[in-house]
Amino acid sequence: MTDTVSPTTPPIVRMQKLNKHFGSLHVLDDIDLEIVPGEVVVIIGASGSGKSTLIRCINGLEEFQSGTLAVDGNTLKPDGKSSKALQTIRTEVGMVFQQFNLFPHLSVIDNITLAPMKVRGWNREDAVATAKRLLDRVGIADQANKYPSQLSGGQQQRVALARALAMEPRLMLFDEPTSALDPEMIGEVLDAMRELAKEGMTMVIVTHEMGFAREVADRVIFIHKGVIAEQGTPEQIFSTPQNEQTRSFLARVLKH
Amino acid sequence: MDFDFQFDWSAAIASIPYLLPGIPWTLLISFGGLAFGFFIGIFFGLLRISPIRWLRWVAVVYIEIFRGTPILVQVLFIFYGLPQLLGSPINALVAGIAAIAVNSGAYISEIVRGGVQSIERGQREASLSLGLSRVQAFRYVIWPQAFRRMIPPLGNQGIISIKDTSLFSVIGVGELVRQGQIYIATTFTALEVYFMVALMYLAITWTLSILLRQLERRGIAGQ
């Protein structure tokens, strides 16, 4: 394959003038954003800036009130009025959550095989084989028959990653994937994500791990009060930020 | 007058053969009623948390009516009242089962609602994000977890409903209390007989408690 990421590649995510309100709060304010296949985009910003809400719009966990949003050619309408496109999008977009959200009543292997079997219609053998391959890839092949509560936080988050990957997504969303982890477990999750990025997965990551962002991101987006205040390469954002808000945010998070 | 109120064990034991036939009736009414009540409870419990407002209202009306009126009045209404409306008598057993069903159904609706609402929002979000439909998310993720949490309150309701059947002696169905009353009418040994009746209720509810505790333990072990 000679395909490379170029400006002519059609974007997998296209947001235009996206607006979202929680009551009187304007959470997302005229967001324009395009993400091309293979790109790793890291979104940073203070808590309450709207960064989580932004990625939750991409797979319809949050509704928006105006603007357009297309994911891989499937257009989502405002106010959640597009269930069929939404269903298609969700089968193609994986998500990893801050709180892991594993299914506590299912074993690790059943957590991973549930969606491929019920949504994609795979038979059990194929689903299990894929699940085992993915568990091996995230380094916890020996935990397949355990229940989530028997695993450490870092292991749980890697299972959650394997679970999302089992649907063979074209795009992965990460909503603060290491924020609920003990410090010694952050590394193992970031390693798994780093591997994924190397393999060319398109990723949108909300995180406070600035070192990781700098290393892995193709593009860093800084969100302030629901607006994309600044974006650019990690070098531009972290070394020569132009926006006053970016500078003060980075000063605060990089101080310790 | 004779004030010798000594407890007569031989009278208590003598009553057992007359009381025992009441047990199957008590069990039939309570578990028959609870079985229907369970499905009524799931139905109205899910309506109660439906996104459609008027469906929620239907559930609220049902729950308020049957939780807010005494079960004794409910069974009298069904056994004596409804036949006037329908023009044909209702079998006492059917009336008893129906009363337990509609009454426990109201409480079980609230148990179902509470159980489902207790499941963290993230479970549903993770399911949807994997492409499961809302129905699949409920069937494979939410409900199995909610049901486990519902077991202890369902057990409570079961015990309450078993005891409630004692009120149905008023419609002449031959459950435990009724059997006791008939027997006392000829022997006048109320102290001993009601003591034995109480023991028999205790035997039933205690057995149920033990079974439920085992079920709970297994349910938690599966997490």
Coordinates of C-alpha atoms in Angstrom, one line a residue:
Chain A
M1 CA 0.0 0.0 0.0
T2 CA 1.3 3.4 -0.9
D3 CA -1.4 5.3 0.9
T4 CA -0.1 8.1 3.1
V5 CA -1.7 10.7 5.2
S6 CA -2.0 13.7 3.0
P7 CA -4.1 16.8 2.9
T8 CA -6.3 15.2 0.2
T9 CA -7.2 12.2 2.4
P10 CA -10.9 12.6 3.2
P11 CA -11.4 13.2 7.0
I12 CA -12.8 10.5 9.1
V13 CA -14.3 13.1 11.5
R14 CA -15.7 16.3 10.2
M15 CA -17.3 18.8 12.6
Q16 CA -18.6 22.1 11.4
K17 CA -19.9 24.9 13.7
L18 CA -20.8 22.3 16.4
N19 CA -22.6 23.8 19.3
K20 CA -23.7 22.2 22.6
H21 CA -25.5 23.7 25.6
F22 CA -26.1 22.2 29.0
G23 CA -29.0 24.5 29.9
S24 CA -27.6 28.0 29.9
L25 CA -24.0 26.7 29.8
H26 CA -22.4 26.9 26.3
V27 CA -20.2 23.8 26.5
L28 CA -19.1 23.7 22.9
D29 CA -19.0 26.9 20.9
D30 CA -18.8 26.7 17.1
I31 CA -16.3 23.9 17.0
D32 CA -14.7 23.2 13.6
L33 CA -12.6 20.1 13.6
E34 CA -11.4 17.6 11.0
I35 CA -9.4 14.4 11.7
V36 CA -7.9 12.4 9.0
P37 CA -7.3 8.6 9.1
G38 CA -4.1 7.6 10.9
E39 CA -3.9 10.9 12.8
V40 CA -3.4 10.9 16.6
V41 CA -5.0 14.0 18.1
V42 CA -4.6 14.8 21.7
I43 CA -7.1 17.3 23.3
I44 CA -6.0 19.2 26.4
G45 CA -7.6 21.8 28.5
A46 CA -8.8 22.5 32.0
S47 CA -11.6 20.5 33.6
G48 CA -14.9 21.8 32.5
S49 CA -13.5 23.2 29.3
G50 CA -15.6 20.8 27.2
K51 CA -12.9 18.4 26.0
S52 CA -14.7 15.3 27.2
T53 CA -18.0 16.5 25.9
L54 CA -16.3 17.1 22.5
I55 CA -15.2 13.5 22.0
R56 CA -18.4 12.1 23.5
C57 CA -20.3 13.9 20.7
I58 CA -18.3 11.9 18.1
N59 CA -20.0 8.7 19.1
G60 CA -23.3 10.2 20.1
L61 CA -23.0 9.8 23.9
E62 CA -23.7 13.5 24.0
E63 CA -26.2 15.2 21.7
F64 CA -25.4 18.6 20.2
Q65 CA -27.9 21.4 19.4
S66 CA -26.6 22.8 16.1
G67 CA -23.9 22.3 13.5
T68 CA -22.9 19.2 11.6
L69 CA -20.9 16.2 12.5
A70 CA -20.0 13.4 10.1
V71 CA -18.0 10.3 11.1
D72 CA -16.7 8.2 8.2
G73 CA -19.5 9.6 6.0
N74 CA -22.3 9.0 8.4
T75 CA -23.9 12.3 9.3
L76 CA -25.3 12.9 12.8
K77 CA -28.1 15.4 13.1
P78 CA -28.5 17.8 16.1
D79 CA -30.6 16.6 19.1
G80 CA -29.9 12.9 18.5
K81 CA -32.3 12.6 15.7
S82 CA -30.4 10.1 13.6
S83 CA -30.4 6.7 15.2
K84 CA -29.4 4.6 12.2
A85 CA -26.3 6.6 11.4
L86 CA -25.5 6.7 15.1
Q87 CA -25.6 2.9 15.3
T88 CA -23.2 2.6 12.3
I89 CA -20.9 5.1 13.8
R90 CA -20.8 3.3 17.2
T91 CA -19.8 0.0 15.5
E92 CA -16.9 1.8 13.9
V93 CA -15.8 4.0 16.7
G94 CA -14.3 2.5 19.9
M95 CA -14.1 4.2 23.2
V96 CA -12.1 3.8 26.4
F97 CA -13.4 5.5 29.5
Q98 CA -11.9 7.1 32.5
Q99 CA -13.7 4.6 34.8
F100 CA -13.0 1.5 32.5
N101 CA -16.7 0.6 32.6
L102 CA -16.0 -3.1 32.2
F103 CA -19.0 -5.3 32.7
P104 CA -18.6 -6.7 36.2
H105 CA -20.9 -9.7 35.8
L106 CA -18.9 -11.0 32.8
S107 CA -15.5 -12.6 32.6
V108 CA -12.7 -10.8 30.8
I109 CA -13.2 -12.9 27.7
D110 CA -17.0 -12.4 27.7
N111 CA -16.5 -8.7 28.1
I112 CA -14.5 -8.7 24.9
T113 CA -16.6 -11.1 22.9
L114 CA -20.1 -9.7 23.7
A115 CA -20.2 -6.9 21.1
P116 CA -18.5 -8.9 18.3
M117 CA -21.0 -11.7 18.8
K118 CA -24.1 -9.6 19.3
V119 CA -23.4 -6.7 17.0
R120 CA -21.2 -8.2 14.3
G121 CA -22.7 -11.7 14.5
W122 CA -19.4 -13.5 14.8
N123 CA -19.6 -17.1 16.1
R124 CA -18.1 -17.8 19.5
E125 CA -14.9 -19.5 18.3
D126 CA -13.9 -16.5 16.1
A127 CA -14.8 -14.0 18.8
V128 CA -12.8 -15.9 21.4
A129 CA -9.8 -16.3 19.1
T130 CA -9.8 -12.5 18.4
A131 CA -10.2 -11.7 22.1
K132 CA -7.3 -13.9 23.1
R133 CA -5.1 -12.3 20.4
L134 CA -6.0 -8.8 21.7
L135 CA -5.4 -9.8 25.3
D136 CA -2.0 -11.0 24.3
R137 CA -1.4 -7.8 22.5
V138 CA -2.2 -5.7 25.6
G139 CA -0.1 -8.1 27.7
I140 CA -2.7 -9.8 29.8
A141 CA -3.4 -13.1 28.0
D142 CA -3.3 -15.0 31.3
Q143 CA -6.3 -13.1 32.8
A144 CA -8.9 -14.2 30.2
N145 CA -11.1 -16.1 32.6
K146 CA -11.0 -13.7 35.6
Y147 CA -13.7 -11.2 36.5
P148 CA -12.9 -7.5 36.3
S149 CA -13.0 -7.1 40.1
Q150 CA -10.1 -9.5 40.3
L151 CA -7.8 -7.3 38.1
S152 CA -5.8 -4.2 38.9
G153 CA -6.9 -0.8 37.5
G154 CA -4.2 -0.9 34.8
Q155 CA -5.2 -4.4 33.8
Q156 CA -8.9 -3.4 33.7
Q157 CA -8.1 -0.5 31.5
R158 CA -6.2 -2.7 29.1
V159 CA -9.1 -5.1 29.0
A160 CA -11.3 -2.2 28.2
L161 CA -8.9 -1.3 25.3
A162 CA -9.0 -4.9 24.0
R163 CA -12.8 -4.9 24.3
A164 CA -13.0 -1.7 22.1
L165 CA -10.5 -3.1 19.6
A166 CA -12.4 -6.3 19.2
M167 CA -15.0 -4.4 17.2
E168 CA -12.2 -3.6 14.7
P169 CA -12.9 0.2 15.0
R170 CA -11.7 2.7 12.5
L171 CA -11.3 5.3 15.1
M172 CA -10.6 5.1 18.8
L173 CA -11.7 7.7 21.4
F174 CA -9.9 7.9 24.8
D175 CA -11.6 9.9 27.6
E176 CA -8.9 10.5 30.2
P177 CA -7.9 6.8 30.1
T178 CA -5.3 7.1 32.9
S179 CA -7.0 9.6 35.3
A180 CA -8.5 7.0 37.5
L181 CA -5.3 4.9 37.7
D182 CA -2.7 4.6 40.5
P183 CA 0.6 6.2 39.3
E184 CA 2.4 2.9 38.9
M185 CA -0.2 1.6 36.5
I186 CA -0.4 4.6 34.1
G187 CA 2.7 3.5 32.2
E188 CA 1.3 0.1 31.2
V189 CA -1.9 1.7 29.7
L190 CA 0.1 4.4 27.9
D191 CA 2.4 1.7 26.5
A192 CA -0.6 -0.1 25.0
M193 CA -1.9 3.1 23.5
R194 CA 1.6 4.0 22.1
E195 CA 1.6 0.6 20.4
L196 CA -1.8 1.2 18.9
A197 CA -0.7 4.6 17.6
K198 CA 2.4 3.0 16.0
E199 CA 0.1 0.6 14.2
G200 CA -1.6 3.5 12.5
M201 CA -4.9 3.6 14.5
T202 CA -6.7 6.9 14.3
M203 CA -7.0 8.2 17.8
V204 CA -8.6 11.1 19.6
I205 CA -7.3 11.3 23.2
V206 CA -8.3 13.5 26.1
T207 CA -5.6 13.4 28.6
H208 CA -3.6 15.2 31.3
E209 CA -0.5 13.2 30.5
M210 CA 1.5 16.0 28.8
G211 CA 4.6 13.9 28.2
F212 CA 2.6 11.3 26.5
A213 CA 0.8 13.9 24.4
R214 CA 4.1 15.4 23.3
E215 CA 5.5 12.1 22.3
V216 CA 2.6 10.5 20.5
A217 CA 0.4 13.2 19.1
D218 CA 0.4 14.4 15.5
R219 CA -1.7 17.3 16.6
V220 CA -2.5 18.9 20.0
I221 CA -5.7 20.8 20.5
F222 CA -6.1 23.2 23.4
I223 CA -9.7 23.8 24.4
H224 CA -10.7 26.7 26.6
K225 CA -14.3 27.4 27.6
G226 CA -15.8 25.3 24.7
V227 CA -13.6 26.9 22.0
I228 CA -10.6 25.5 20.2
A229 CA -8.2 28.2 21.5
E230 CA -5.1 26.8 19.8
Q231 CA -3.9 23.8 17.9
G232 CA -0.7 22.6 16.3
T233 CA 2.0 20.1 16.5
P234 CA 3.2 19.1 20.0
E235 CA 6.3 21.2 19.4
Q236 CA 4.2 24.3 18.6
I237 CA 1.8 23.9 21.5
F238 CA 4.3 22.9 24.2
S239 CA 7.3 24.9 23.2
T240 CA 5.9 28.0 21.5
P241 CA 2.3 28.4 22.5
Q242 CA 0.8 31.6 21.0
N243 CA -2.4 31.8 22.9
E244 CA -2.4 33.4 26.4
Q245 CA -4.8 30.8 27.8
T246 CA -2.6 28.0 26.4
R247 CA 0.4 29.5 28.1
S248 CA -1.3 29.9 31.5
F249 CA -2.8 26.4 31.3
L250 CA 0.5 24.8 30.4
A251 CA 2.3 26.8 33.2
R252 CA -0.2 25.3 35.7
V253 CA 0.0 21.7 34.6
L254 CA 3.7 21.5 33.8
K255 CA 4.8 23.2 37.0
H256 CA 4.8 20.0 39.1
Chain B
M1 CA -64.3 -20.0 86.0
D2 CA -61.2 -21.8 85.1
F3 CA -58.1 -19.6 84.9
D4 CA -55.7 -22.4 84.3
F5 CA -54.0 -21.1 81.1
Q6 CA -51.3 -23.7 80.9
F7 CA -50.0 -24.3 77.5
D8 CA -51.2 -27.8 76.5
W9 CA -48.5 -29.4 74.2
S10 CA -50.7 -32.3 73.4
A11 CA -53.4 -30.0 72.1
A12 CA -50.8 -28.2 70.0
I13 CA -49.5 -31.4 68.5
A14 CA -53.0 -32.7 68.0
S15 CA -53.8 -29.7 65.8
I16 CA -50.9 -30.4 63.4
P17 CA -52.8 -32.9 61.1
Y18 CA -55.6 -30.3 60.7
L19 CA -53.3 -27.4 60.0
L20 CA -51.0 -29.1 57.5
P21 CA -53.6 -29.1 54.7
G22 CA -53.4 -25.3 54.9
I23 CA -49.8 -25.2 54.0
P24 CA -50.2 -26.1 50.3
W25 CA -52.9 -23.4 50.0
T26 CA -50.7 -20.8 51.6
L27 CA -47.8 -21.8 49.3
L28 CA -50.0 -21.9 46.2
I29 CA -51.5 -18.5 46.9
S30 CA -48.2 -16.8 47.8
F31 CA -46.0 -18.3 45.1
G32 CA -48.7 -18.3 42.5
G33 CA -49.3 -14.6 43.2
L34 CA -45.7 -13.7 43.4
A35 CA -45.0 -15.4 40.1
F36 CA -47.6 -13.1 38.4
G37 CA -46.4 -10.3 40.6
F38 CA -42.9 -10.7 39.3
F39 CA -44.0 -10.2 35.7
I40 CA -46.3 -7.4 36.6
G41 CA -43.4 -5.8 38.5
I42 CA -41.0 -6.1 35.6
F43 CA -43.6 -4.6 33.3
F44 CA -44.6 -1.6 35.4
G45 CA -41.0 -1.2 36.7
L46 CA -39.8 -0.7 33.2
L47 CA -42.7 1.5 32.2
R48 CA -41.8 3.6 35.3
I49 CA -38.4 4.4 33.8
S50 CA -39.5 4.6 30.2
P51 CA -38.4 7.7 28.3
I52 CA -42.0 8.3 27.3
R53 CA -43.8 10.4 29.9
W54 CA -47.3 9.0 29.6
L55 CA -46.0 5.5 30.0
R56 CA -44.3 6.5 33.2
W57 CA -47.6 8.0 34.4
V58 CA -49.4 4.7 33.8
A59 CA -46.9 2.9 36.0
V60 CA -47.1 5.6 38.7
V61 CA -50.9 5.3 38.8
Y62 CA -50.7 1.5 39.1
I63 CA -48.0 1.6 41.8
E64 CA -49.7 4.3 43.9
I65 CA -53.1 2.5 43.8
F66 CA -51.9 -0.9 44.8
R67 CA -49.3 0.2 47.2
G68 CA -51.5 2.8 48.8
T69 CA -54.5 0.6 49.6
P70 CA -54.6 -2.3 52.1
I71 CA -54.3 -5.7 50.7
L72 CA -57.3 -6.8 52.7
V73 CA -59.4 -4.2 50.9
Q74 CA -57.9 -5.4 47.6
V75 CA -58.8 -9.0 48.2
L76 CA -62.3 -8.1 49.4
F77 CA -62.8 -5.9 46.4
I78 CA -61.7 -8.7 44.0
F79 CA -63.7 -11.5 45.8
Y80 CA -66.9 -9.6 46.6
G81 CA -66.8 -6.5 44.5
L82 CA -65.7 -7.7 41.1
P83 CA -68.3 -10.5 40.8
Q84 CA -71.0 -7.8 41.0
L85 CA -69.3 -6.1 38.0
L86 CA -68.7 -9.3 36.1
G87 CA -71.9 -11.0 37.0
S88 CA -70.2 -14.2 37.9
P89 CA -68.5 -15.3 41.1
I90 CA -64.7 -15.5 41.4
N91 CA -63.1 -18.6 42.9
A92 CA -61.5 -17.7 46.3
L93 CA -58.2 -19.2 45.3
V94 CA -58.1 -17.1 42.1
A95 CA -59.0 -14.0 44.1
G96 CA -56.2 -14.7 46.6
I97 CA -53.6 -15.2 43.9
A98 CA -54.8 -12.1 42.0
A99 CA -54.6 -10.0 45.2
I100 CA -51.0 -11.1 45.9
A101 CA -50.2 -10.6 42.3
V102 CA -51.4 -7.0 41.9
N103 CA -50.2 -6.0 45.4
S104 CA -46.7 -7.5 45.2
G105 CA -46.5 -6.3 41.6
A106 CA -46.7 -2.8 42.8
Y107 CA -43.9 -3.2 45.2
I108 CA -41.8 -5.3 42.8
S109 CA -42.2 -2.5 40.2
E110 CA -40.4 -0.2 42.6
I111 CA -37.7 -2.9 43.2
V112 CA -37.2 -3.3 39.5
R113 CA -36.9 0.5 39.0
G114 CA -34.5 0.8 41.9
G115 CA -32.4 -2.1 40.6
V116 CA -32.1 -0.8 37.1
Q117 CA -31.4 2.8 38.2
S118 CA -28.7 1.6 40.5
I119 CA -26.5 0.4 37.6
E120 CA -23.9 3.0 36.9
R121 CA -24.4 5.2 33.8
G122 CA -21.0 4.1 32.5
Q123 CA -22.3 0.5 31.9
R124 CA -24.9 1.8 29.4
E125 CA -22.4 4.2 27.8
A126 CA -19.8 1.4 27.4
S127 CA -22.4 -0.9 25.9
L128 CA -23.7 1.7 23.4
S129 CA -20.2 2.7 22.5
L130 CA -19.5 -0.9 21.5
G131 CA -22.4 -0.7 19.0
L132 CA -25.0 -2.6 21.1
S133 CA -28.5 -1.4 20.6
R134 CA -30.4 0.0 23.6
V135 CA -32.3 -3.2 23.9
Q136 CA -29.1 -5.3 23.8
A137 CA -27.4 -3.1 26.3
F138 CA -30.3 -3.7 28.6
R139 CA -30.6 -7.4 28.0
Y140 CA -26.9 -8.3 28.2
V141 CA -25.4 -5.7 30.5
I142 CA -27.9 -3.7 32.6
W143 CA -30.5 -6.3 33.5
P144 CA -28.2 -9.1 34.6
Q145 CA -26.5 -6.7 37.1
A146 CA -29.8 -5.1 38.2
F147 CA -31.4 -8.5 38.8
R148 CA -28.6 -9.5 41.2
R149 CA -29.1 -6.4 43.2
M150 CA -32.9 -7.0 43.2
I151 CA -32.6 -10.4 44.9
P152 CA -32.5 -9.2 48.5
P153 CA -35.5 -6.9 48.2
L154 CA -37.4 -9.5 46.2
G155 CA -36.8 -11.9 49.0
N156 CA -38.2 -9.4 51.5
Q157 CA -41.3 -9.0 49.3
G158 CA -41.7 -12.7 49.1
I159 CA -41.8 -13.0 52.8
I160 CA -44.2 -10.2 53.2
S161 CA -46.5 -11.7 50.6
I162 CA -46.5 -15.1 52.3
K163 CA -47.6 -13.5 55.5
D164 CA -50.2 -11.4 53.7
T165 CA -52.0 -14.6 52.6
S166 CA -53.0 -15.0 56.2
L167 CA -55.5 -12.3 55.7
F168 CA -57.3 -14.3 53.0
S169 CA -59.0 -16.4 55.7
V170 CA -61.7 -13.7 55.3
I171 CA -62.7 -15.0 51.9
G172 CA -62.7 -18.6 53.1
V173 CA -59.8 -19.9 51.2
G174 CA -58.4 -22.9 53.2
E175 CA -54.9 -21.5 54.0
L176 CA -53.2 -21.9 57.3
V177 CA -55.1 -19.4 59.4
R178 CA -58.4 -20.5 58.0
Q179 CA -57.6 -24.1 58.9
G180 CA -56.7 -23.0 62.3
Q181 CA -59.9 -21.1 62.8
I182 CA -62.0 -24.1 61.7
Y183 CA -60.1 -26.3 64.1
I184 CA -60.4 -23.9 67.0
A185 CA -64.1 -23.6 66.5
T186 CA -64.5 -27.2 67.8
T187 CA -61.6 -27.4 70.3
F188 CA -61.4 -23.9 71.7
T189 CA -57.6 -24.3 72.0
A190 CA -56.7 -20.9 70.4
L191 CA -53.4 -20.5 72.3
E192 CA -52.0 -23.8 71.1
V193 CA -53.3 -23.7 67.6
Y194 CA -52.3 -20.1 66.7
F195 CA -48.9 -20.9 68.2
M196 CA -48.6 -23.8 65.8
V197 CA -49.9 -21.6 62.9
A198 CA -47.2 -19.1 63.7
L199 CA -44.5 -21.8 63.8
M200 CA -45.6 -23.0 60.4
Y201 CA -45.3 -19.5 58.9
L202 CA -41.9 -19.3 60.5
A203 CA -40.9 -22.6 58.9
I204 CA -41.9 -21.4 55.5
T205 CA -40.4 -17.9 55.7
W206 CA -37.2 -19.1 57.3
T207 CA -36.7 -21.7 54.6
L208 CA -37.1 -19.0 52.0
S209 CA -34.6 -16.8 53.9
I210 CA -32.0 -19.5 53.8
L211 CA -32.5 -20.2 50.1
L212 CA -32.2 -16.5 49.3
R213 CA -29.1 -16.1 51.3
Q214 CA -27.5 -18.9 49.3
L215 CA -28.7 -17.4 46.1
E216 CA -27.2 -14.1 47.1
R217 CA -23.9 -15.6 48.0
R218 CA -23.7 -17.3 44.6
G219 CA -24.8 -14.1 42.9
I220 CA -22.0 -12.1 44.5
A221 CA -19.5 -14.8 43.9
G222 CA -20.2 -14.5 40.2
Q223 CA -19.1 -10.8 40.1

